Coordinates of C-alpha atoms and ligand atoms in Angstrom, one line a residue:
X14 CA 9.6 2.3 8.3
X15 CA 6.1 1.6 9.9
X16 CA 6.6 -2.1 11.2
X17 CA 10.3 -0.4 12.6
X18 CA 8.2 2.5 14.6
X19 CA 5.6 -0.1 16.4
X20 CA 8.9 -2.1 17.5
X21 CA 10.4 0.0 19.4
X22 CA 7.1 0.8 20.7
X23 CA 6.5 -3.0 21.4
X24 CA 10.2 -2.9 23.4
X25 CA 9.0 -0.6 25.2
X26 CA 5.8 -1.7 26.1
X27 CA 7.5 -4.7 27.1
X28 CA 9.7 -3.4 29.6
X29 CA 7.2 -2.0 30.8
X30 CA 5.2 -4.8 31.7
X31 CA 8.3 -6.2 32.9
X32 CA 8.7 -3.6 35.7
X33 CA 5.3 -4.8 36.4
X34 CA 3.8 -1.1 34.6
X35 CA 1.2 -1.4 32.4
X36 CA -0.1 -5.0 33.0
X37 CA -3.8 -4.0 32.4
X38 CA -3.2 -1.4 29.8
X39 CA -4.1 -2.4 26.2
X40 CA -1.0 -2.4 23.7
X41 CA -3.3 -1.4 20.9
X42 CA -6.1 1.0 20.8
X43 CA -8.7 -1.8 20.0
X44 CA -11.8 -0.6 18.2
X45 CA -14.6 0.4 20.6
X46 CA -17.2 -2.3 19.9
X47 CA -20.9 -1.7 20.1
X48 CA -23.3 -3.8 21.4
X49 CA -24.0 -7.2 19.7
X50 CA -27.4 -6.0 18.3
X51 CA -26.0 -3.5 16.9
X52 CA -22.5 -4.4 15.3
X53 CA -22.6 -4.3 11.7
X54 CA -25.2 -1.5 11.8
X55 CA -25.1 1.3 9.8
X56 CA -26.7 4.8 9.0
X57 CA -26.7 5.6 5.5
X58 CA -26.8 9.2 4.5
X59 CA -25.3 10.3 1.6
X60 CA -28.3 12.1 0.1
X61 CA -31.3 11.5 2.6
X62 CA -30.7 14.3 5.0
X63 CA -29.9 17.1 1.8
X64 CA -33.7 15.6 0.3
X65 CA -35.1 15.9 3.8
X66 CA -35.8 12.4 4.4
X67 CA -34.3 10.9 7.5
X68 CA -30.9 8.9 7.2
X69 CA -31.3 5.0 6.1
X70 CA -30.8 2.3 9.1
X71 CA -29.7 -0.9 7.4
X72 CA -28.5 -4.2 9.1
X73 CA -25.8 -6.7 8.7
X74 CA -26.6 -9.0 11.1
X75 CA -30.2 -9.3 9.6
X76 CA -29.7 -9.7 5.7
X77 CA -26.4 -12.0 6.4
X78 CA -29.1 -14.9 7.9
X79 CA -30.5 -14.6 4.4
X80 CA -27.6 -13.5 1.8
X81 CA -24.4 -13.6 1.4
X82 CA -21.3 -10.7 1.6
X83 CA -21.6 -11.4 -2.3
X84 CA -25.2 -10.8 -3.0
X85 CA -24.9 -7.5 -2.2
X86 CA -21.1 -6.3 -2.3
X87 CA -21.1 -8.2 -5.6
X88 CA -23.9 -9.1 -8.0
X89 CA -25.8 -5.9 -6.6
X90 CA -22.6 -3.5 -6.5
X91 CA -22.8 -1.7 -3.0
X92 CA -19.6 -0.5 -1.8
X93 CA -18.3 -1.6 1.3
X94 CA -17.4 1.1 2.8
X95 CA -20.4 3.6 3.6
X96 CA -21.8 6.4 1.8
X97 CA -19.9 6.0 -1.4
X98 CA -22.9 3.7 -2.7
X99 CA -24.9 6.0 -5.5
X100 CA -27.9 5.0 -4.1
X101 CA -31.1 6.6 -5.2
X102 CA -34.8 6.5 -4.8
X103 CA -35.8 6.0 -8.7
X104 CA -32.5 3.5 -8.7
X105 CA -34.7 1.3 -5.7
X106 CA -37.5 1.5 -7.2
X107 CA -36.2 0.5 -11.0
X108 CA -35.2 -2.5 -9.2
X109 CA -31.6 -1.5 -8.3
X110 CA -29.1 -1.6 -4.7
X111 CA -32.1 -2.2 -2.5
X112 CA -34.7 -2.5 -4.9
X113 CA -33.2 -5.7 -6.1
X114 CA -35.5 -7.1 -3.4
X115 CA -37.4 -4.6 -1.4
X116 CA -39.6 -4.8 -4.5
X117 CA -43.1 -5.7 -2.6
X118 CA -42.0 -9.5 -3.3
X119 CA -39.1 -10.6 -1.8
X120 CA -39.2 -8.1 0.8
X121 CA -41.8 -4.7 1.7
X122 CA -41.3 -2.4 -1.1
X123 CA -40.8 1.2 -1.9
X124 CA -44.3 2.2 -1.4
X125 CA -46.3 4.8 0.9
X126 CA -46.3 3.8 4.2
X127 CA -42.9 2.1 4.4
X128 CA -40.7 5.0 3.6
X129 CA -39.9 5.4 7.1
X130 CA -39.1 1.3 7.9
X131 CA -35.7 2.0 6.0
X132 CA -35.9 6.0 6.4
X133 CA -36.2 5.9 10.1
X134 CA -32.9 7.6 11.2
X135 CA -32.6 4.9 14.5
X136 CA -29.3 2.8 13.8
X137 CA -31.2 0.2 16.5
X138 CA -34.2 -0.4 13.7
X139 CA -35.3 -3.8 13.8
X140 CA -33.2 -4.8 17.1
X141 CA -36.4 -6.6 18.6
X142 CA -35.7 -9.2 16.1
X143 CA -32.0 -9.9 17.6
X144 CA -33.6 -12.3 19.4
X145 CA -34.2 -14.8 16.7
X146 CA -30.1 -15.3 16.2
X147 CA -30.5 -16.8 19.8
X148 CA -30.4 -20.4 18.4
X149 CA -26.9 -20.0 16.3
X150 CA -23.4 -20.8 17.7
X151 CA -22.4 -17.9 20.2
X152 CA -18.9 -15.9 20.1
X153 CA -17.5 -13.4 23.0
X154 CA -18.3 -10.7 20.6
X155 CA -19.2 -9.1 17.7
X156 CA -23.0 -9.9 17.3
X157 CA -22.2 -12.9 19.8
X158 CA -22.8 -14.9 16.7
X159 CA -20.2 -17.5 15.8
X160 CA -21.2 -17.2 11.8
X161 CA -18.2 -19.8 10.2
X162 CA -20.0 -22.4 12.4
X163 CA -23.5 -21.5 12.0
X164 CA -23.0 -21.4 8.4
X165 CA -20.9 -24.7 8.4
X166 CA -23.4 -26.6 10.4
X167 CA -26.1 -25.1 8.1
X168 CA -27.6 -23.7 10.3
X169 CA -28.2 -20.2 8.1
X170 CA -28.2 -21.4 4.4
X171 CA -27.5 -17.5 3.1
X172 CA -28.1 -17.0 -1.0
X173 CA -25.1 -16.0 -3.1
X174 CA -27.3 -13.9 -5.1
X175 CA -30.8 -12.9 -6.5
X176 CA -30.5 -11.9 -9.8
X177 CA -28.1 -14.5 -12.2
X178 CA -26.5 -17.2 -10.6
X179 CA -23.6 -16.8 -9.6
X180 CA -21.4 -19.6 -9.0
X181 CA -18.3 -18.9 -6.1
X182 CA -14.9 -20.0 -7.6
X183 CA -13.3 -22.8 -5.5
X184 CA -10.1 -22.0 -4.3
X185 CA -8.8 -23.4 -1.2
X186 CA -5.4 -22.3 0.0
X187 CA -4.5 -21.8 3.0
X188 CA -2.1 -18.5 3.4
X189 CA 0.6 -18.5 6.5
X190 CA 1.5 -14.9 6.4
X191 CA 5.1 -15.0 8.8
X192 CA 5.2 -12.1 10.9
X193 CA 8.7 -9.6 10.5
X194 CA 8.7 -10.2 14.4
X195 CA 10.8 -12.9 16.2
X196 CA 8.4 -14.9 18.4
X197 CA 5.0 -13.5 17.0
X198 CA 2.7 -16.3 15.8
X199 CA 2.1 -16.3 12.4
X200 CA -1.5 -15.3 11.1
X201 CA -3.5 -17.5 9.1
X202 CA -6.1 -16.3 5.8
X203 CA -8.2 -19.2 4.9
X204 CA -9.6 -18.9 1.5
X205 CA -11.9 -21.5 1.7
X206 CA -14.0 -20.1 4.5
X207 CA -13.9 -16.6 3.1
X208 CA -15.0 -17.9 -0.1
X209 CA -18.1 -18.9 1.3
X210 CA -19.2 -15.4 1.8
X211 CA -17.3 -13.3 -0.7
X212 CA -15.8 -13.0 -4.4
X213 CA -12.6 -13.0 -5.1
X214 CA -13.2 -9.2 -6.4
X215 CA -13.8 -7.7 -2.9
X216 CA -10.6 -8.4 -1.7
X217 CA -8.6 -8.4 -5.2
X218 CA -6.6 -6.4 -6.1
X219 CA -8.3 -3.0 -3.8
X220 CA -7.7 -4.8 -0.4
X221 CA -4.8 -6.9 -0.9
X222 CA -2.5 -8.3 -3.9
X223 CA -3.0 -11.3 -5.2
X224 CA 0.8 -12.6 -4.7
X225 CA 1.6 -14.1 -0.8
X226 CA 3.5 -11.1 1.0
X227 CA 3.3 -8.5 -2.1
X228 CA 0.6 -6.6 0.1
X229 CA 2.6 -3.9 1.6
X230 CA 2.1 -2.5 5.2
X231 CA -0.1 -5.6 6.4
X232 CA 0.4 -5.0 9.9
X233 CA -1.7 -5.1 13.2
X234 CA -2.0 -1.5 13.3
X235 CA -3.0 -0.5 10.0
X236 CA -5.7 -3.7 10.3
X237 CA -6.9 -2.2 13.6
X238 CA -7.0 0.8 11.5
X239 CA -10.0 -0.5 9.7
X240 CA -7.5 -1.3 6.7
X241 CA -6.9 -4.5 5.3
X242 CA -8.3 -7.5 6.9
X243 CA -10.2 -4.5 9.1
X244 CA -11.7 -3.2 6.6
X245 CA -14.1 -6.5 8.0
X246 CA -13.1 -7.7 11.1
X247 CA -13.9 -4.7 13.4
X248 CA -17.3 -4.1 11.1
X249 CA -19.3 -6.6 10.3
X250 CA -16.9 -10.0 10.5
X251 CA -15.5 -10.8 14.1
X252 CA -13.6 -7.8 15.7
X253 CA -9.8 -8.3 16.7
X254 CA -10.8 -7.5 20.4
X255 CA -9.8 -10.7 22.1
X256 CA -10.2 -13.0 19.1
X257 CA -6.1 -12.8 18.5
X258 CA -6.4 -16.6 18.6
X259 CA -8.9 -17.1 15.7
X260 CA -6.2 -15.5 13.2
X261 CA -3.2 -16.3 15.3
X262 CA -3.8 -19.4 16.2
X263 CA -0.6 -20.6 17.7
X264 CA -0.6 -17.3 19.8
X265 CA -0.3 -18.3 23.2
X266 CA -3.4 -16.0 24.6
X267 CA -5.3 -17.2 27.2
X268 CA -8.4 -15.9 25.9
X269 CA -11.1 -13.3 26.9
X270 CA -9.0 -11.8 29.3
X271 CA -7.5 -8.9 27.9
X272 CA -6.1 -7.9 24.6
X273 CA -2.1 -8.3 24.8
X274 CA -0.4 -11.2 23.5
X275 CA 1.7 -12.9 26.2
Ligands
LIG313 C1 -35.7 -0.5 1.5 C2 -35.3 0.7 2.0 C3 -36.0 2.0 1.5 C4 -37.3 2.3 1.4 C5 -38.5 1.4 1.7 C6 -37.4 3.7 0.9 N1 -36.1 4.2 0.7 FE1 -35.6 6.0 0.1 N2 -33.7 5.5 0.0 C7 -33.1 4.3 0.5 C8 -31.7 4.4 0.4 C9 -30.7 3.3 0.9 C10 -31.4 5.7 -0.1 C11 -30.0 6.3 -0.3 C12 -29.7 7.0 1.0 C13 -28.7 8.1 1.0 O1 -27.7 8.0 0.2 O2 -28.7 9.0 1.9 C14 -32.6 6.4 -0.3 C15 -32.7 7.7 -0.8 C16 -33.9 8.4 -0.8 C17 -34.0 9.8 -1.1 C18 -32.8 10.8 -1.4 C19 -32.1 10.5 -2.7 C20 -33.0 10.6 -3.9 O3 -33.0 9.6 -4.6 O4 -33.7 11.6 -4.0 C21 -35.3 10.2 -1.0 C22 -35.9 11.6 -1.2 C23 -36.0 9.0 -0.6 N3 -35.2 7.9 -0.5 C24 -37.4 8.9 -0.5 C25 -38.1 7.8 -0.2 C26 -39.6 7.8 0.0 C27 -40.5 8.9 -0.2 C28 -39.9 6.4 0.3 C29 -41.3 5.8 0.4 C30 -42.2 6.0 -0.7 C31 -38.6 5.7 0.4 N4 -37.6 6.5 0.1 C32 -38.6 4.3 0.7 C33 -33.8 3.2 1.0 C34 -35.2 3.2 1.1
LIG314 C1 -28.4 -7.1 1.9 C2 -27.2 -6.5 1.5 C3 -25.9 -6.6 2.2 C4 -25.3 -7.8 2.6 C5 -25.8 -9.2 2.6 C6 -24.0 -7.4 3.2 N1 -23.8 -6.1 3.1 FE1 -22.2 -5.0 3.7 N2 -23.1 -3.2 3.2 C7 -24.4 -3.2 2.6 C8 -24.7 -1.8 2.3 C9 -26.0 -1.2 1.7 C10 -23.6 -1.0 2.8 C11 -23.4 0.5 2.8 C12 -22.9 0.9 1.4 C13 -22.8 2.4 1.3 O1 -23.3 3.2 2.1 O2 -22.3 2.9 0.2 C14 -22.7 -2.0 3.4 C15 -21.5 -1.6 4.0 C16 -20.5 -2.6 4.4 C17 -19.3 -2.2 5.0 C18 -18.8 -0.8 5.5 C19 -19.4 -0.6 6.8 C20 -19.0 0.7 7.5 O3 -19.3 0.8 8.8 O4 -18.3 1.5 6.9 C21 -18.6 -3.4 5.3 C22 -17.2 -3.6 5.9 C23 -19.4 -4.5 4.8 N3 -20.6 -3.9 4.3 C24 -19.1 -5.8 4.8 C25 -20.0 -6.8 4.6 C26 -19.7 -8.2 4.9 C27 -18.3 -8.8 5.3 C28 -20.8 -8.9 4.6 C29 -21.0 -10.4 4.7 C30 -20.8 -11.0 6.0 C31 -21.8 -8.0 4.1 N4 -21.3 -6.7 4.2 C32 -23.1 -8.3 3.7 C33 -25.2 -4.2 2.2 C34 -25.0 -5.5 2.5
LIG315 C1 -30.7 -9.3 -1.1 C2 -32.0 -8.9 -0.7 C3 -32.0 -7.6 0.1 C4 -31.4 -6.4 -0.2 C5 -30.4 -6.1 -1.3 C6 -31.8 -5.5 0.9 N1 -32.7 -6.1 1.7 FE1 -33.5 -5.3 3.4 N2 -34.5 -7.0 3.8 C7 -34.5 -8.1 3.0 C8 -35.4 -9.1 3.5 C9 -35.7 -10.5 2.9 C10 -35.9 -8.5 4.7 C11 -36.9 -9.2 5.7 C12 -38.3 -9.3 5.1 C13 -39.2 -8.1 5.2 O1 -39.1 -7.4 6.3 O2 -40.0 -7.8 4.3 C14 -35.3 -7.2 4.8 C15 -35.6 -6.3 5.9 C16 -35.2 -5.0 6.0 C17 -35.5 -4.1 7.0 C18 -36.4 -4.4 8.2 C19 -35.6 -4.5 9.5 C20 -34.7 -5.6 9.4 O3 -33.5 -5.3 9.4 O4 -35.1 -6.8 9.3 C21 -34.9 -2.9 6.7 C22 -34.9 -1.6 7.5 C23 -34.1 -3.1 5.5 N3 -34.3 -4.4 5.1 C24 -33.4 -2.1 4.9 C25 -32.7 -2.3 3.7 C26 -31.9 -1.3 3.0 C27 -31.8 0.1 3.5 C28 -31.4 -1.9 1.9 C29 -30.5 -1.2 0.9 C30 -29.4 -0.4 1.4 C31 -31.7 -3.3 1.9 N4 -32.5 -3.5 3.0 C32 -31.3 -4.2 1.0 C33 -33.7 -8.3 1.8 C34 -32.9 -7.4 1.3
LIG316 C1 -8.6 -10.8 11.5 C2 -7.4 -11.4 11.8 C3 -6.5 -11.0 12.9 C4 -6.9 -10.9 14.3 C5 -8.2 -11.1 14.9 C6 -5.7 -10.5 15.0 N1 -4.6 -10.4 14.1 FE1 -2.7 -9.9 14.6 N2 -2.2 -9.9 12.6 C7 -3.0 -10.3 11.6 C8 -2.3 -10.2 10.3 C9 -2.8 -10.5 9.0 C10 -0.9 -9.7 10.7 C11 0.2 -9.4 9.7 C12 1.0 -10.6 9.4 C13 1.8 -11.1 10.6 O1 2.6 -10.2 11.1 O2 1.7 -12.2 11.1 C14 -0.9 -9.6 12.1 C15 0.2 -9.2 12.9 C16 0.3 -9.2 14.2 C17 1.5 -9.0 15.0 C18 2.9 -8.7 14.4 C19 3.2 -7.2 14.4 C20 2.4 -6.5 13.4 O3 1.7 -5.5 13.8 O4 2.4 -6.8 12.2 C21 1.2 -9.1 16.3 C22 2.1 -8.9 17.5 C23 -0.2 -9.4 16.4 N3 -0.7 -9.5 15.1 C24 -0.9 -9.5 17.6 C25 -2.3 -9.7 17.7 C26 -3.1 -9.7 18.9 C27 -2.5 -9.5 20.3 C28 -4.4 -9.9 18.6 C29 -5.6 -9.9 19.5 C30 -5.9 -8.6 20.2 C31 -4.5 -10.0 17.1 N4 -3.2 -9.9 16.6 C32 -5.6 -10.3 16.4 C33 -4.3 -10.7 11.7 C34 -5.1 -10.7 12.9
LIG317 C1 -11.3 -11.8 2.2 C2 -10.3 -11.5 1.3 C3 -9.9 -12.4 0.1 C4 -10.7 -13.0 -0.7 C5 -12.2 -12.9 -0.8 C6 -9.9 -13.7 -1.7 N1 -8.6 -13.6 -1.3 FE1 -6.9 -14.3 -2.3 N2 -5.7 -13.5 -0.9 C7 -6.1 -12.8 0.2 C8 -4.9 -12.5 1.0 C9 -4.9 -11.7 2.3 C10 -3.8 -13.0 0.3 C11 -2.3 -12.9 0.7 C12 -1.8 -11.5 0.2 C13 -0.4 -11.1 0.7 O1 0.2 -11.9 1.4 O2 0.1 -10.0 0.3 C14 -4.3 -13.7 -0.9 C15 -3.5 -14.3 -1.9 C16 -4.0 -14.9 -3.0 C17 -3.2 -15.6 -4.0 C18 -1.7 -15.7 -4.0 C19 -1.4 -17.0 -3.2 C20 0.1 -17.3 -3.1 O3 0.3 -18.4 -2.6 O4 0.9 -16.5 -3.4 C21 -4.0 -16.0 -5.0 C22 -3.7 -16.8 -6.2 C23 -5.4 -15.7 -4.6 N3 -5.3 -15.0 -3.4 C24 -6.5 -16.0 -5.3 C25 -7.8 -15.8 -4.9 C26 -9.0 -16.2 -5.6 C27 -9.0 -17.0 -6.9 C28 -10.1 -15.8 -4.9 C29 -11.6 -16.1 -5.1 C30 -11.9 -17.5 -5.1 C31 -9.6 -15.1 -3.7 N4 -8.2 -15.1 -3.7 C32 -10.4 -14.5 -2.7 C33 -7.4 -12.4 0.5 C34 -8.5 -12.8 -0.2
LIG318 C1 -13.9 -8.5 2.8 C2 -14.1 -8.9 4.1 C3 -13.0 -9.6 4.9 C4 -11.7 -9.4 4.8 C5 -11.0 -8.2 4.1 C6 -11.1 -10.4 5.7 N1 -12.0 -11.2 6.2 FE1 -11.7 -12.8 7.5 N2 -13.7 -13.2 7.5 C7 -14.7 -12.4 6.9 C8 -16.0 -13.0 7.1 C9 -17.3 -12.4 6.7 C10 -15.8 -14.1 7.9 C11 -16.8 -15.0 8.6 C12 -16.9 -14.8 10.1 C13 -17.6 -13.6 10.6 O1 -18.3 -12.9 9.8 O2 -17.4 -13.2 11.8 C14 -14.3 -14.2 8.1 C15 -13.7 -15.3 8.8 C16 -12.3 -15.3 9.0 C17 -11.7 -16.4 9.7 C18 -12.3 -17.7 10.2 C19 -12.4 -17.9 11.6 C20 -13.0 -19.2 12.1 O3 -13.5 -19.2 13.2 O4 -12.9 -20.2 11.3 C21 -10.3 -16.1 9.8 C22 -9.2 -16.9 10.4 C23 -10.2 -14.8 9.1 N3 -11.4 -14.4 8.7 C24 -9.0 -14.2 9.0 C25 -8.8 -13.1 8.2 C26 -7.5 -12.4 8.0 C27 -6.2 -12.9 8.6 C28 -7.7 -11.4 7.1 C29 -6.6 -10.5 6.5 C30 -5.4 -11.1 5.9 C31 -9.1 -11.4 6.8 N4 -9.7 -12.4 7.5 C32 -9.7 -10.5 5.9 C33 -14.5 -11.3 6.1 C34 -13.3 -10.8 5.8

C-alpha cells in the first residue's frame, strides 16, 4: 500500500521535472542536519528537569573515538532511542549506564563539583574539543568524519566494552536488498562493517528480521522517517542527505549536489 502511494508520487515528481518544474526541489523531506559538532548530540531529560537539575548533554561524536556503538547500547544497556534509558543518580554512582566509567577512574566521577559537566543543559558541551577529530578522514556531512575509514585505517581503535569481554560475532554477508522499483539501484547492508560497531541484538529482531526481505515496509521514506536503517543514519551514523551513493552504490548521483536521484 505504502511503496504504491510514494509511486505515483515519484510519477509525478517526475513529470514534473520533466516539464522542467521542480528541478531544485528535494523529492524527500531530508532530515534537517545540525552542524557537524553537534550531530549525534543529545539532551537527556527524562528525570533531571522533574529533580531540578538541569537536563544531561551527552556526546556521540566524543565517546565513539573511545567505545564502540556496543559498549554502551550493549554490554551497558542504554536504549538507543532517547529518554527511555532508566537512568538514575544512585544507578551512576553504583557503577551503572554512565557510572560504568564516570567512576573518578576511567573518566571524572559523580562527585561535587562535576554535577554540572554532564548536568549542564547546553547540547554544544564539550564542542571546543571538536577540534581534535581534525586529523580523521573527512565526509560532506554528518560530524564531517568519515568513521568506516578512520576506524579501518586505525586511526580511532574504539573498545567493545569495559566490563566482560565481549567478543563481536563474525559474520560477513553482504545483503543486496532489490528495490520493488524498475530502474532504482539496489541498496547494499554490509554486515561486516556494521559488525565492527554493533551486536547483532541492536538490530535483531526490533529493527529488522533476520531473513533477507522478511522486514516489511523497508522503504526510503519510512528510513528517512528515522525508522529502520534511520533509526542510525540521520542520528549518529552518516545522514541520507547526499550520501545516496554510500548505500546505493550503483545510483547514478553525481554527488553533493542535491538530493534527487537522476
Ligand atoms: C557523567 C554524567 C553525570 C554526572 C557527573 C552527574 N550526573 Fe546526575 N544524572 C546523569 C544522567 C544521565 C541522569 C539521568 C537524566 C535524566 O533521565 O533526566 C542523571 C540524573 C540525575 C538526577 C535525577 C534522577 C535521580 O536519580 O534523582 C539527579 C537529581 C541528579 N542526576 C543529580 C546529580 C548530582 C547532584 C550530581 C553531582 C554530585 C550528578 N547528578 C552528577 C548524569 C550525570
Ligand atoms: C558512551 C556511550 C555511548 C556510545 C559509545 C554510543 N552511544 Fe548511542 N546513546 C547513548 C546514550 C546514553 C543515549 C541516550 C539513551 C536514553 O536517553 O535513553 C544514546 C542514544 C542513541 C540514539 C538515539 C538518539 C536520538 O537522538 O534519539 C542512537 C540512534 C544511538 N545512540 C546510536 C548510537 C550509535 C550508532 C553508536 C555507535 C556509533 C552509539 N550510539 C554509541 C550512549 C552511547
Ligand atoms: C564507556 C565509557 C563511558 C560511558 C558509559 C560514558 N562516558 Fe562520558 N566520557 C568518557 C570518557 C573516557 C570521557 C573523557 C574523559 C574525561 O573527560 O574524564 C568522557 C567525557 C564526558 C563528558 C565531557 C565532555 C565530552 O563530551 O568529552 C561528558 C559531558 C560526558 N562524558 C557525559 C556522559 C554521560 C551523560 C554519560 C551517560 C549518559 C556518559 N558520559 C557515559 C567515557 C564514558
Ligand atoms: C543508509 C542507507 C541509505 C541511504 C544513505 C540512502 N538510501 Fe535509499 N534506500 C535504502 C534502503 C535500505 C532502501 C530499501 C530497499 C530498496 O528499495 O533498495 C532504499 C530505497 C530507495 C529507493 C526505492 C524506493 C523506496 O522508497 O523504497 C529510492 C528511489 C532511493 N532509496 C533513493 C535514495 C536517494 C535519492 C538517496 C540519497 C538522498 C538515498 N536513497 C539514500 C537505503 C539508503
Ligand atoms: C545494523 C543492523 C544489523 C546488525 C548489527 C546485524 N544485522 Fe543481520 N541483517 C540486517 C538487515 C538489514 C538484514 C536484511 C533484512 C531484510 O532484508 O528484511 C539482515 C539479515 C540477516 C540475516 C539473513 C540473511 C539472509 O541472507 O537471509 C542473518 C542470518 C543475519 N542478518 C544475521 C546477523 C548476525 C549473526 C549479526 C551479528 C553478527 C547481525 N545479523 C547483525 C541488519 C543487521
Ligand atoms: C543500529 C545502527 C545502524 C543501523 C540500523 C544501520 N546502520 Fe549502517 N552504519 C552504522 C554505523 C555506526 C556505521 C559506521 C559509519 C558511520 O557511523 O557514519 C554504518 C555504516 C554503513 C555503511 C558503510 C558505508 C561505507 O562508507 O563503507 C553502509 C553502506 C550502511 N551503513 C548502510 C546501512 C543500511 C542500508 C542500513 C539499513 C538496511 C543500515 N546501514 C542500518 C549504523 C547503523
Amino acid at each position: 500500500m505504502k511503496r504504491n502511494y510514494i509511486y505515483i508520487i515519484l510519477i509525478l515528481l517526475l513529470a514534473a521535472v520533466n516539464q522542467g518544474q521542480a528541478a531544485d526541489s528535494v523529492w524527500w523531506k531530508l532530515p534537517e542536519l545540525p552542524a557537524p559538532e553537534l550531530y549525534g548530540n543529545i539532551l537527556i531529560d527524562r528525570e533531571s528537569s522533574r529533580a531540578g537539575v538541569k537536563a544531561v548533554s551527552f556526546s556521540h561524536w566524543s565517546h565513539r573515538v573511545n567505545y564502540t556503538c556496543m559498549t554502551c547500547h550493549f554490554e551497558l544497556e542504554f536504549n538507543m532511542m532517547l529518554n527511555t534509558t532508566a537512568i538514575t543518580e544512585e544507578q551512576n554512582r553504583y557503577g551503572r549506564y554512565c557510572g560504568a566509567c564516570h567512576n573518578g577512574k576511567t573518566a571524572f566521577g559523580h562527585t561535587k563539583g562535576n554535577c554540572d559537566k554532564c548536568h549542564n543543559g547546553d547540547i554544544s558541551y564539550g564542542k571546543e574539543k571538536f577540534s581534535t577529530l581534525s586529523g580523521l578522514p573527512p565526509a560532506i556531512n554528518g560530524n564531517g568524519v568519515d568513521w568506516v575509514k578512520a576506524l579501518n585505517d586505525e586511526m580511532i581503535k574504539p573498545e567493545n566494552y569495559v566490563l566482560d569481554e565481549i567478543r563481536p560475532i563474525k559474520f560477513e554477508r553482504e545483503i543486496v536488498i532489490e528495490s520493488p522499483w524498475a530502474g532504482i539501484a539496489p541498496a547494499i547492508f554490509p554486515h561486516d562493517t556494521h559488525g565492527k560497531w554493533l551486536y547483532c541484538s541492536n538490530c535483531h529482531p526490533e529493527i529488522f528480521q533476520i531473513r533477507q526481505y522478511a522486514t516489511e515496509d523497508l522503504a526510503m521514506e519510512s528510513i528517512l522517517d528515522f525508522e529502520f536503517c534511520g533509526v542510525c543514519h540521520g542520528r549518529v551514523a552518516f545522514p541520507p542527505n547526499d550520501n545516496c551513493k554510500r548505500c546505493h552504490p550503483d545510483m547514478k548521483h553525481p554527488g553533493k549536489v542535491g538530493n534527487k536521484m537522476h
